[in-house]
mmCIF file of C-alpha atoms in Angstrom:
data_model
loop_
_atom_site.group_PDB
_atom_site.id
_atom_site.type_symbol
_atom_site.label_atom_id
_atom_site.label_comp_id
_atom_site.label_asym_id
_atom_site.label_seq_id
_atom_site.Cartn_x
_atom_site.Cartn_y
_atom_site.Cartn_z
ATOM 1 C CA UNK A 15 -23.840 26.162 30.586
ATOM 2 C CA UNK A 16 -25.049 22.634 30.024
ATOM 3 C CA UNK A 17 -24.624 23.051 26.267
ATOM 4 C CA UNK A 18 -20.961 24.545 26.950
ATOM 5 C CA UNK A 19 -19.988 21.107 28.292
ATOM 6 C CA UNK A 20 -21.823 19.192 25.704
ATOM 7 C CA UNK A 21 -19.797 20.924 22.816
ATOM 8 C CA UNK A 22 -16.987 21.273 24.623
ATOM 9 C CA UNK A 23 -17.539 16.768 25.094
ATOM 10 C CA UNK A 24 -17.902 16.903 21.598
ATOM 11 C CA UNK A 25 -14.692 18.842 20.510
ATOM 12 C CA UNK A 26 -13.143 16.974 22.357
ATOM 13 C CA UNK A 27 -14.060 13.703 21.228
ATOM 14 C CA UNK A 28 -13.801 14.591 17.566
ATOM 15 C CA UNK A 29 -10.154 15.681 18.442
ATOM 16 C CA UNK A 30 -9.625 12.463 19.740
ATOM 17 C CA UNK A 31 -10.771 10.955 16.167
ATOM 18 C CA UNK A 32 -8.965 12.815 14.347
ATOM 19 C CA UNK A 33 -5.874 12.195 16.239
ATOM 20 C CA UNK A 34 -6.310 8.379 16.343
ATOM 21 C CA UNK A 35 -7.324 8.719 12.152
ATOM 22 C CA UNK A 36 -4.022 10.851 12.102
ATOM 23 C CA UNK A 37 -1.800 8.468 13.850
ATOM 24 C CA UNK A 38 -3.276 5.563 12.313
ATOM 25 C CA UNK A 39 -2.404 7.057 8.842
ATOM 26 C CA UNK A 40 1.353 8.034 9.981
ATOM 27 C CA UNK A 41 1.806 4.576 11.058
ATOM 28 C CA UNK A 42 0.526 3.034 8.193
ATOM 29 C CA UNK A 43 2.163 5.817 5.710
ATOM 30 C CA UNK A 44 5.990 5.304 7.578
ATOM 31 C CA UNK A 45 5.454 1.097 7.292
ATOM 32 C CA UNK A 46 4.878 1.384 3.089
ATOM 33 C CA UNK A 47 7.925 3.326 2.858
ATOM 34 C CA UNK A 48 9.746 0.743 4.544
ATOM 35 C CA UNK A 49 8.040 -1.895 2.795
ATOM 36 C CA UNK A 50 8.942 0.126 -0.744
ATOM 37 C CA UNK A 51 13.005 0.848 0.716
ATOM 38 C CA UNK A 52 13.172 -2.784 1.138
ATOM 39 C CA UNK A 53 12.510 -3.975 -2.409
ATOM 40 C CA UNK A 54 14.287 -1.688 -3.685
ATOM 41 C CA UNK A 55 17.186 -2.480 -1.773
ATOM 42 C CA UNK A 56 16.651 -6.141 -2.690
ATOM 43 C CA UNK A 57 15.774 -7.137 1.073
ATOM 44 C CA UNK A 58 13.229 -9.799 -0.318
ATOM 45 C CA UNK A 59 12.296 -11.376 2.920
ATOM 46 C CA UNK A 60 11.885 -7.697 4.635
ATOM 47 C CA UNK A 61 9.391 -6.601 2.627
ATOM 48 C CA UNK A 62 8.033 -9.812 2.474
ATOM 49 C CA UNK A 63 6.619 -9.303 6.325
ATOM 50 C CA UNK A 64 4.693 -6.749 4.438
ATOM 51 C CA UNK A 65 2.759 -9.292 2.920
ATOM 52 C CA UNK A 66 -0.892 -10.947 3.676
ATOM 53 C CA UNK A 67 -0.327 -13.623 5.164
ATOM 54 C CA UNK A 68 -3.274 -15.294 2.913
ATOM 55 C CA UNK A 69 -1.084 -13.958 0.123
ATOM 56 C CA UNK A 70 1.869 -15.551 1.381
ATOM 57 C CA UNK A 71 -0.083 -19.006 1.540
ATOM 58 C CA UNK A 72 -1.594 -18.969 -1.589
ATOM 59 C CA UNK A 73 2.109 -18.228 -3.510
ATOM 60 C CA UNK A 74 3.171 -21.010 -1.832
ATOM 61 C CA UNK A 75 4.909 -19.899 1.383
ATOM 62 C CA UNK A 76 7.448 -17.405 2.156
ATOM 63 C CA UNK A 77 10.468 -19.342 0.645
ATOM 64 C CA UNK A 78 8.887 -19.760 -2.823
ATOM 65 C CA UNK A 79 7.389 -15.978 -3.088
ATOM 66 C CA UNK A 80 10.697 -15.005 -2.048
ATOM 67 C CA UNK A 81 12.338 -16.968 -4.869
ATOM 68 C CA UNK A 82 9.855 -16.291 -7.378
ATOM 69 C CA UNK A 83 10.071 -12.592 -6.508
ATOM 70 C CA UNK A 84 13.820 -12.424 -6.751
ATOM 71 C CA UNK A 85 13.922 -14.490 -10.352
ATOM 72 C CA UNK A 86 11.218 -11.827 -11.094
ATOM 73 C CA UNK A 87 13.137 -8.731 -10.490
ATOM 74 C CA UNK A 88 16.588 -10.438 -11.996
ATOM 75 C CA UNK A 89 14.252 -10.863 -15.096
ATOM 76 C CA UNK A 90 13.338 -7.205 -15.480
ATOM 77 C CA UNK A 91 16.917 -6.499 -14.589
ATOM 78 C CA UNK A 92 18.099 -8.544 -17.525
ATOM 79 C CA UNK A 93 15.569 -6.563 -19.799
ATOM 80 C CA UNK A 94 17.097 -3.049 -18.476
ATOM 81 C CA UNK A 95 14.297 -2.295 -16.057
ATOM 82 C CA UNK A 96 16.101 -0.889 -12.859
ATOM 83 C CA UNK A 97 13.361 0.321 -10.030
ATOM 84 C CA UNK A 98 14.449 3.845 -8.614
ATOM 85 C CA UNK A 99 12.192 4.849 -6.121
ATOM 86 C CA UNK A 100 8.566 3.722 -4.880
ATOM 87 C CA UNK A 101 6.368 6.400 -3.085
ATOM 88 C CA UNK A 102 3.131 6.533 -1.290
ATOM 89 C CA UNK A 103 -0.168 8.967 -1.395
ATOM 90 C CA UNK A 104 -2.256 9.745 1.087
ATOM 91 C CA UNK A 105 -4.463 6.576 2.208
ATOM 92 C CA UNK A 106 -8.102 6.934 1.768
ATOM 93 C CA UNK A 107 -10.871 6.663 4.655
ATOM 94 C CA UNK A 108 -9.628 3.509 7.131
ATOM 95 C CA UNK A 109 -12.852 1.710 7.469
ATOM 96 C CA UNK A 110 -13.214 -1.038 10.055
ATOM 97 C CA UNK A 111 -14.886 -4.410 9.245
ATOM 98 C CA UNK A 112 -15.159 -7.635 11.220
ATOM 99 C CA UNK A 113 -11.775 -6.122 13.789
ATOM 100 C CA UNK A 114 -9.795 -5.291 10.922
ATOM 101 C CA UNK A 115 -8.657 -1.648 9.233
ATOM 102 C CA UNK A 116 -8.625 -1.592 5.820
ATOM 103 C CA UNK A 117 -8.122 1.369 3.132
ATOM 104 C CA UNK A 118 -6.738 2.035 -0.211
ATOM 105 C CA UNK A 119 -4.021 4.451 -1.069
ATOM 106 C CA UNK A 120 -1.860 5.151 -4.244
ATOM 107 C CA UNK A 121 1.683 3.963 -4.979
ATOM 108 C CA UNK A 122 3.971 5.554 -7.662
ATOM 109 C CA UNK A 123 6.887 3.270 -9.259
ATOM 110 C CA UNK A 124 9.564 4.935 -10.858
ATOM 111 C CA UNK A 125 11.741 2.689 -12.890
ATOM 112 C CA UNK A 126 14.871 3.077 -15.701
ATOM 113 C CA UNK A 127 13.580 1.683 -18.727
ATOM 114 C CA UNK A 128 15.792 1.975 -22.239
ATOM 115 C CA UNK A 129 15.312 5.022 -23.306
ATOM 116 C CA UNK A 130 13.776 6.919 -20.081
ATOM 117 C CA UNK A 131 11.961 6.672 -16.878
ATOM 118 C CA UNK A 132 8.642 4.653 -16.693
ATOM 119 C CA UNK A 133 6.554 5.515 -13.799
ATOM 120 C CA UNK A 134 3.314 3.682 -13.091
ATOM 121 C CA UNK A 135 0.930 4.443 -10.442
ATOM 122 C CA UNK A 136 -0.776 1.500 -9.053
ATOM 123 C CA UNK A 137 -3.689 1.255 -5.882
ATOM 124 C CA UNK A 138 -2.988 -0.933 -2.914
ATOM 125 C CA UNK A 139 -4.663 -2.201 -0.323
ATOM 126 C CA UNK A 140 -3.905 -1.599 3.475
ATOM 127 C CA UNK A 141 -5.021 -4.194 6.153
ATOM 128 C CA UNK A 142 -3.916 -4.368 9.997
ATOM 129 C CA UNK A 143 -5.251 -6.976 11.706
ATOM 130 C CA UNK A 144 -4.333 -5.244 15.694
ATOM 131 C CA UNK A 145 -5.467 -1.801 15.391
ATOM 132 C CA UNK A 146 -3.115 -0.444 13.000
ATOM 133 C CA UNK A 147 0.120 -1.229 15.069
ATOM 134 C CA UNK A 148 1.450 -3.721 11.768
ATOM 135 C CA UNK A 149 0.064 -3.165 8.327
ATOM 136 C CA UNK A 150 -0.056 -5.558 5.577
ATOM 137 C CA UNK A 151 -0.219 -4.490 1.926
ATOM 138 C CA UNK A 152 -1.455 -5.525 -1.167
ATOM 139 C CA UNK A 153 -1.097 -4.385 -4.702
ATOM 140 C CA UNK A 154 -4.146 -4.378 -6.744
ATOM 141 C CA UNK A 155 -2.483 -4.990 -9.851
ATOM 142 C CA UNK A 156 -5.317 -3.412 -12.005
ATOM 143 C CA UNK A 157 -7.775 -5.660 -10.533
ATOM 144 C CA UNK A 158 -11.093 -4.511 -9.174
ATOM 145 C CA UNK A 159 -12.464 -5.150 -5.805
ATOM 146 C CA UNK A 160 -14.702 -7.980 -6.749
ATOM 147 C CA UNK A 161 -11.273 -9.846 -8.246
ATOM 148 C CA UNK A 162 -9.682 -9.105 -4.764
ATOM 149 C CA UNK A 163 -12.795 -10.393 -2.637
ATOM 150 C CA UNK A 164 -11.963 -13.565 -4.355
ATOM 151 C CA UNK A 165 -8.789 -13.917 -2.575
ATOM 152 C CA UNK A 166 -9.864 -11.679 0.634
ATOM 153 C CA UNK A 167 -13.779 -11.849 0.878
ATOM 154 C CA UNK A 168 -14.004 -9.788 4.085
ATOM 155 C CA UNK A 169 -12.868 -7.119 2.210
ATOM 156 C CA UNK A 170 -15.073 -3.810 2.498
ATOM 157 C CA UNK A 171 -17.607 -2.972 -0.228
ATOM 158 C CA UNK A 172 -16.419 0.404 0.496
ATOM 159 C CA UNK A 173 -12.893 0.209 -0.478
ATOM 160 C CA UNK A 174 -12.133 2.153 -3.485
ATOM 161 C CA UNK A 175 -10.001 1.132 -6.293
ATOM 162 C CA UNK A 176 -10.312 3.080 -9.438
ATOM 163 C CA UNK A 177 -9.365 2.159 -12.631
ATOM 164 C CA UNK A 178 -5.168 2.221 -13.094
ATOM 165 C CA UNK A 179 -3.978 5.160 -15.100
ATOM 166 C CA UNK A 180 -1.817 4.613 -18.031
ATOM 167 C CA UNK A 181 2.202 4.639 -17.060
ATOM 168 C CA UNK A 182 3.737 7.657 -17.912
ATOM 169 C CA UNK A 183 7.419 7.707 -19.863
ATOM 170 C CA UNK A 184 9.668 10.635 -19.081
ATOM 171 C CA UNK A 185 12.580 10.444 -22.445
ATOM 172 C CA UNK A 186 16.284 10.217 -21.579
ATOM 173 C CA UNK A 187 17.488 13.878 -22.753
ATOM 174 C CA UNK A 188 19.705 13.431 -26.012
ATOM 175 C CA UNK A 189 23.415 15.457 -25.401
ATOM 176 C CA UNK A 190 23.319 18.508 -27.772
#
């Protein structure tokens, strides 16, 4: 009987982990897509709250990334680049270091380019700094985690960031 109520303590338990891992990755999963439906719908200084804080600082406060973004974006814009959509995988293991939650987890850009659709995948960095209730992200931008720890050294030496995949162009179809 006494080993009934020790698996059963157990079950229940792991249950409890996996629920908390679950929620955790819903939260985290539902605040990206925001982040993502706010640049593309130009809302600079919305997805901006997305943004490290450190990040923030070192671009020179919110005011200036948001500017800088913007001339970005009109830039592209002026070379024909129009971003469609921006979607999210599933995150990788949240690991917890010094009272923060980090993990990795892909993105997928898909943008109007002359000629066709351009769609890169890219890895970015998840951080919450209370327990997962507000996440900040931050795109890799083909650097490895060694580059990153230069900007954020309490990063995890377990966070994974592989090596960005080449973008892959889908050709406008020519009218017969």
């Amino acid at each position: 009987m006494k080993t009934y109520i020790i698996l059963f303590i157990f079950l229940l338990t792991a249950g409890n982990t996996f629920s908390q891992n679950n929620n955790l990755t819903t939260k985290l999963l539902e605040q990206a897509d925001d982040m993502g439906k706010k640049f593309i719908a130009k809302d600079y200084s919305g997805f901006l709250k997305y943004s490290h804080p450190k990040v923030v600082k070192t671009m020179g406060g919110e005011a200036k990334m948001i500017a800088d973004t913007k001339k970005e974006i009109e830039s592209l814009e002026n070379e024909g680049v129009t971003f469609l959509s921006i979607k999210f995988g599933a995150p990788d293991k949240i690991i917890t270091i010094e009272n923060e939650l980090q993990c990795t987890f892909p993105e997928m850009i898909e943008m109007q380019v002359t000629g066709g659709k351009l769609t890169t995948t890219t890895t970015l960095i998840a951080i919450s700094t209370d327990n997962g209730n507000n996440w900040y992200f931050l795109d890799t931008g083909g650097n490895n985690l060694y580059s990153m720890k230069m900007l954020l050294p309490n990063l995890s030496d377990e966070l994974d960031i592989p090596i960005p995949s080449d973008p892959i162009f889908e050709e406008d179809k020519k009218p017969e």
